[in-house]
Short mmCIF file of C-alpha atoms in Angstrom, two decimals:
data_model
loop_
_atom_site.label_atom_id
_atom_site.label_comp_id
_atom_site.label_asym_id
_atom_site.label_seq_id
_atom_site.Cartn_x
_atom_site.Cartn_y
_atom_site.Cartn_z
CA MET C 51 0.11 0.20 0.02
CA THR C 52 2.81 2.38 0.79
CA VAL C 53 4.07 1.86 -2.91
CA ALA C 54 0.67 2.78 -4.16
CA LEU C 55 0.61 6.18 -2.01
CA TRP C 56 4.09 7.15 -2.95
CA PRO C 57 3.44 9.05 -5.96
CA LEU C 58 1.30 11.49 -3.87
CA SER C 59 3.86 12.02 -0.91
CA GLY C 60 4.75 15.30 -2.61
CA ALA C 61 0.89 16.56 -2.37
CA TRP C 62 1.24 16.17 1.35
CA ALA C 63 1.54 18.91 3.87
CA GLN C 64 5.21 19.57 4.24
CA TRP C 65 4.95 22.34 6.90
CA GLN C 66 3.75 21.80 10.75
CA TRP C 67 3.67 23.87 13.68
CA VAL C 68 1.97 24.99 16.66
CA ASP C 69 -0.44 27.93 16.16
CA GLU C 70 -1.27 30.34 19.59
CA GLY C 71 -4.12 28.29 20.23
CA GLY C 72 -2.13 25.08 20.77
CA ARG C 73 -3.62 23.27 17.87
CA THR C 74 -0.91 21.52 15.13
CA VAL C 75 -1.26 22.78 11.75
CA TYR C 76 -0.05 20.89 8.97
CA SER C 77 0.22 23.36 5.33
CA ASP C 78 2.08 23.24 2.30
CA ARG C 79 2.89 26.50 2.87
CA PRO C 80 5.26 27.58 5.56
CA PRO C 81 3.64 29.21 8.84
CA PRO C 82 2.89 32.89 9.26
CA ILE C 83 6.22 35.31 10.86
CA SER C 84 4.12 35.34 13.93
CA VAL C 85 4.96 31.63 14.90
CA PRO C 86 8.15 31.38 17.09
CA GLU C 87 10.77 28.92 15.77
CA ARG C 88 10.65 26.60 18.39
CA ASN C 89 6.85 25.83 17.36
CA ILE C 90 7.98 24.34 13.90
CA LEU C 91 8.08 20.87 14.34
CA ARG C 92 8.56 20.06 10.65
CA GLN C 93 9.52 21.71 7.32
CA PRO C 94 10.52 20.65 4.21
CA ARG C 95 14.22 19.35 3.48
CA GLY C 96 16.09 22.20 1.74
CA ALA C 97 13.74 24.91 3.23
CA ALA C 98 15.36 28.00 4.84
CA PRO C 99 14.96 28.37 8.03
CA THR C 100 11.85 30.92 9.10
CA VAL C 101 13.52 34.10 10.02
CA PRO C 102 11.43 37.00 11.41
CA VAL C 103 11.37 40.77 9.46
CA SER C 104 13.03 42.98 11.31
CA PRO C 105 11.44 46.57 11.05
CA ALA C 106 14.97 47.92 10.10
CA THR C 107 15.48 45.48 6.81
CA ALA C 108 11.20 45.68 6.07
CA PRO C 109 10.75 47.79 3.06
CA ASP C 110 8.76 51.24 3.73
CA ALA C 111 5.25 50.84 4.18
CA THR C 112 4.68 53.45 1.51
CA GLU C 113 6.89 51.71 -0.84
CA ALA C 114 4.82 47.94 -0.64
CA THR C 115 1.74 49.88 -1.29
CA THR C 116 2.61 52.26 -4.43
CA PRO C 117 2.09 50.51 -7.62
CA ALA C 118 5.18 50.58 -9.75
CA PRO C 119 5.10 52.87 -12.90
CA PRO C 120 4.48 50.79 -16.15
CA ASN C 121 7.47 50.60 -18.38
CA ALA C 122 7.02 52.62 -21.33
CA ASN C 123 10.04 50.71 -22.82
CA ALA C 124 8.69 46.99 -22.17
CA PRO C 125 7.27 45.13 -25.05
CA GLU C 126 3.81 43.91 -25.08
CA LEU C 127 2.65 40.64 -23.89
CA ALA C 128 2.81 38.23 -26.90
CA ILE C 129 0.84 34.68 -27.04
CA ASP C 130 2.90 31.93 -27.67
CA PRO C 131 1.97 30.72 -30.93
CA GLU C 132 2.03 26.99 -29.70
CA LEU C 133 -0.09 27.84 -26.98
CA GLN C 134 -2.81 29.92 -29.46
CA ARG C 135 -2.84 27.02 -31.50
CA LYS C 136 -3.91 24.89 -28.78
CA MET C 137 -6.26 27.49 -27.34
CA GLU C 138 -7.94 27.30 -30.87
CA ALA C 139 -7.57 23.59 -31.33
CA GLU C 140 -9.59 23.36 -27.88
CA ASP C 141 -12.05 25.80 -28.92
CA LYS C 142 -12.76 23.91 -32.12
CA ALA C 143 -12.97 20.77 -30.25
CA HIS C 144 -15.59 22.04 -27.83
CA GLN C 145 -17.40 23.80 -30.86
CA GLU C 146 -17.79 20.55 -32.73
CA GLU C 147 -18.77 19.00 -29.15
CA GLU C 148 -21.40 21.02 -28.63
CA ALA C 149 -22.61 20.62 -32.36
CA ALA C 150 -22.79 17.35 -32.08
CA VAL C 151 -24.67 17.18 -28.72
CA GLN C 152 -26.93 19.62 -30.73
CA ALA C 153 -27.69 17.56 -33.58
CA ARG C 154 -27.97 14.64 -31.47
CA ASN C 155 -30.39 16.40 -29.01
CA GLN C 156 -32.51 17.51 -32.41
CA GLN C 157 -32.58 13.90 -33.46
CA ILE C 158 -34.16 12.98 -30.09
CA LYS C 159 -36.76 15.80 -30.26
CA ALA C 160 -37.71 14.52 -33.68
CA LEU C 161 -38.01 10.80 -32.37
CA ASN C 162 -40.10 12.00 -29.35
CA CYS C 163 -42.15 13.81 -31.95
CA ALA C 164 -43.25 10.90 -34.17
CA ASN C 165 -43.90 8.70 -31.27
CA ALA C 166 -46.25 11.24 -29.62
CA ARG C 167 -47.82 12.02 -32.85
CA ARG C 168 -48.53 8.32 -33.38
CA ALA C 169 -49.93 8.13 -29.75
CA LEU C 170 -52.29 10.88 -30.72
CA ALA C 171 -53.95 8.89 -33.43
CA GLN C 172 -54.15 6.01 -31.55
CA LEU C 173 -56.13 7.79 -29.04
CA GLU C 174 -58.22 9.20 -31.42
CA PRO C 175 -61.98 8.74 -30.17
CA GLY C 176 -63.88 5.95 -31.27
CA ARG C 177 -60.84 3.69 -31.20
CA ARG C 178 -60.77 0.98 -28.46
CA VAL C 179 -57.33 1.04 -26.80
CA SER C 180 -56.59 -1.91 -24.99
CA THR C 181 -54.24 -1.58 -21.96
CA ILE C 182 -52.53 -4.03 -19.32
CA ASN C 183 -53.23 -3.67 -15.87
CA GLU C 184 -50.16 -4.03 -12.55
CA LYS C 185 -51.91 -7.71 -12.81
CA GLY C 186 -51.24 -8.19 -16.64
CA GLU C 187 -54.79 -8.31 -17.04
CA THR C 188 -55.64 -6.99 -20.74
CA GLY C 189 -58.35 -4.15 -20.46
CA PHE C 190 -59.41 -1.28 -22.38
CA MET C 191 -58.98 1.83 -21.66
CA ASP C 192 -61.83 4.11 -20.38
CA ASP C 193 -63.08 8.04 -21.63
CA ALA C 194 -61.35 9.85 -18.64
CA SER C 195 -57.90 7.67 -18.94
CA ARG C 196 -58.10 8.51 -22.46
CA ALA C 197 -58.42 12.16 -21.95
CA ARG C 198 -55.46 12.32 -20.01
CA GLU C 199 -53.55 10.32 -22.39
CA ARG C 200 -54.42 12.56 -25.00
CA GLU C 201 -53.60 15.61 -23.42
CA SER C 202 -50.30 14.32 -22.22
CA ALA C 203 -49.31 13.06 -26.13
CA GLN C 204 -50.43 17.23 -26.80
CA ALA C 205 -47.77 18.26 -24.38
CA VAL C 206 -44.98 16.22 -25.76
CA VAL C 207 -46.14 17.12 -29.39
CA ARG C 208 -46.21 21.20 -28.20
CA GLU C 209 -42.68 20.75 -26.96
CA ASN C 210 -41.15 18.43 -29.80
CA CYS C 211 -42.67 19.06 -32.84
CA GLU C 212 -41.87 23.08 -33.39
#
């Protein structure tokens, strides 16, 4: 079983620490600066120890909130041609799939229309319509049940036969 889970080991949390409330926290991100070094129980291999940023080395608060001016000499971002071809191919495949679904829906709608019209023709007044009840016995439809079935078939015709 360990062998089966081995490929997923990189997805497991790599950091473990105890927060202010005394709870053990597991995460794939390092703990906040407010967590003291002694509360960090485990960290990924090769990770630098967390060093709190002192106010002397911290960037000015105004510098951090001021957006950098756009560089007038910077070239406009160009889309990678291979990525663009890939995106266009995906869009085309999506459109073709959607067209196939719509065509299939039209076929189903046409089939439903034909079946509903056939049912309406069978339910015309003056014709005896036989049915099979729950016990498997053959009986004939009375006028009330014929009217309900006819109304149902007409609703299907209205929905599918446009």
